XYZ file of C-alpha atoms in Angstrom:
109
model
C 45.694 -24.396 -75.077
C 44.500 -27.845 -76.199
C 43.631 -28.741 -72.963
C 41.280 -26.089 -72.547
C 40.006 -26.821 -76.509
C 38.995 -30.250 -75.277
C 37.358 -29.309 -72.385
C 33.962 -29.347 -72.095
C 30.893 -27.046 -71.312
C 30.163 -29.514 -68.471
C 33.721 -29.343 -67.128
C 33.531 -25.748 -67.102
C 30.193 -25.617 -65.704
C 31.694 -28.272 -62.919
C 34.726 -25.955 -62.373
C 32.661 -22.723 -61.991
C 30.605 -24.562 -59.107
C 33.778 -26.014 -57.200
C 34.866 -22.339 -57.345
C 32.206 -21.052 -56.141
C 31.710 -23.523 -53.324
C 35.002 -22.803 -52.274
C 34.761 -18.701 -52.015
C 31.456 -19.506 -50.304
C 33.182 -21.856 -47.824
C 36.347 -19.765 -47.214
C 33.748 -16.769 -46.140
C 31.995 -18.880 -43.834
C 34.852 -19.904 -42.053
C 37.033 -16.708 -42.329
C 35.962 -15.556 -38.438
C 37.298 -19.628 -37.441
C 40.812 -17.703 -37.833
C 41.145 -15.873 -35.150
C 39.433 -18.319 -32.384
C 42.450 -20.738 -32.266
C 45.008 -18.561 -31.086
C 43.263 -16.506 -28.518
C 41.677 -20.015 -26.861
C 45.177 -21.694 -26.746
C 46.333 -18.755 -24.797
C 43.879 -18.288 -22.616
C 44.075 -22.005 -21.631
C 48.131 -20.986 -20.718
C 46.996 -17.826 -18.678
C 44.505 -19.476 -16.914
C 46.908 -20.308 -13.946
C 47.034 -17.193 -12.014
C 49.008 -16.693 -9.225
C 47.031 -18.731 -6.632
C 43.834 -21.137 -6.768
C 41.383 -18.803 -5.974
C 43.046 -16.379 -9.374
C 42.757 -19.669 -11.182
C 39.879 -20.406 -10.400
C 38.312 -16.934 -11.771
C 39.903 -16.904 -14.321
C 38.676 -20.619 -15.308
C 35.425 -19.296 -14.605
C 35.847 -16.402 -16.814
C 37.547 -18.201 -19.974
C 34.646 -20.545 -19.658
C 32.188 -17.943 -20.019
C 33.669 -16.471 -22.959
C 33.351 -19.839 -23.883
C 29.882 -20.829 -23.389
C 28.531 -17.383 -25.063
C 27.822 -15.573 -21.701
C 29.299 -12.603 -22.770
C 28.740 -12.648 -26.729
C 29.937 -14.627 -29.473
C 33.077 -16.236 -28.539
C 34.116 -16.408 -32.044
C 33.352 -12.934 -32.389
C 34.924 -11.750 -29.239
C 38.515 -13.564 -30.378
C 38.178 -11.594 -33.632
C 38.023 -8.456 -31.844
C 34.785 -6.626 -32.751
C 33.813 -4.571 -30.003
C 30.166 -4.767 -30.625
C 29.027 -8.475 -29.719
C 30.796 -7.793 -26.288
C 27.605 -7.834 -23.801
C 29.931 -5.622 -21.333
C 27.725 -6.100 -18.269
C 27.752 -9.695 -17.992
C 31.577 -9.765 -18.662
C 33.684 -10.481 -15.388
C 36.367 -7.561 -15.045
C 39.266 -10.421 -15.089
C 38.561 -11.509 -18.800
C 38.980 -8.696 -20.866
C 42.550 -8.294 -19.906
C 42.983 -12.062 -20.129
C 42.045 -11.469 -23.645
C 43.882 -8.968 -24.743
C 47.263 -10.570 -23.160
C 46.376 -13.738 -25.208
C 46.670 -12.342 -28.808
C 49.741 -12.564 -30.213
C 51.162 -10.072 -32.642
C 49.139 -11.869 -35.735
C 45.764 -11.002 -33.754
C 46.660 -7.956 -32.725
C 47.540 -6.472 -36.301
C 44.569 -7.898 -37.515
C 41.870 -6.401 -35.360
C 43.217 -3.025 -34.791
């Protein structure tokens, strides 16, 4: 209780800023999440079971990627809606959905 006697407006003023800098920094970065685990994955299920399969599926994870078939950040986090489904390759989706683990999968159902 003394501690907080002897504080001052201006440390409470500095304290109410750093707090909400934080909750404004931890919402910005809440989608980052879910990109980690899906993209490590997909970097292990990229060999397929020949060149050419690895190949495609290079191809495709690379797209995902680059944006070619919505936000990739998005896409990992599972919303349906920034998919652009007719620019996405046939081979990704179930790449994708084999590379979430149970954490992802819980979270975006």
């Amino acid at each position: 209780m003394r501690a907080i006697e002897r504080m001052t407006d201006a440390d409470i003023a500095e304290v109410k800023i750093s707090a909400s800098t934080f909750a404004e920094v931890s919402e910005a970065t809440k989608p980052l999440i879910f990109f980690p685990e899906p993209l490590s994955a997909l970097r292990w299920l990229a060999e397929g079971k020949d060149k050419e399969e690895t190949r495609q599926n290079k191809i495709a994870i690379n797209g995902w990627l680059d944006g070619q078939y919505g936000d990739p950040v998005n896409i990992a986090e599972g919303k349906p809606r920034y998919w652009i489904i007719r620019k996405t390759p046939a081979i990704f989706q179930p790449l994708l959905e084999k590379s979430k683990g149970p954490s992802l999968q819980n979270k975006t159902s």
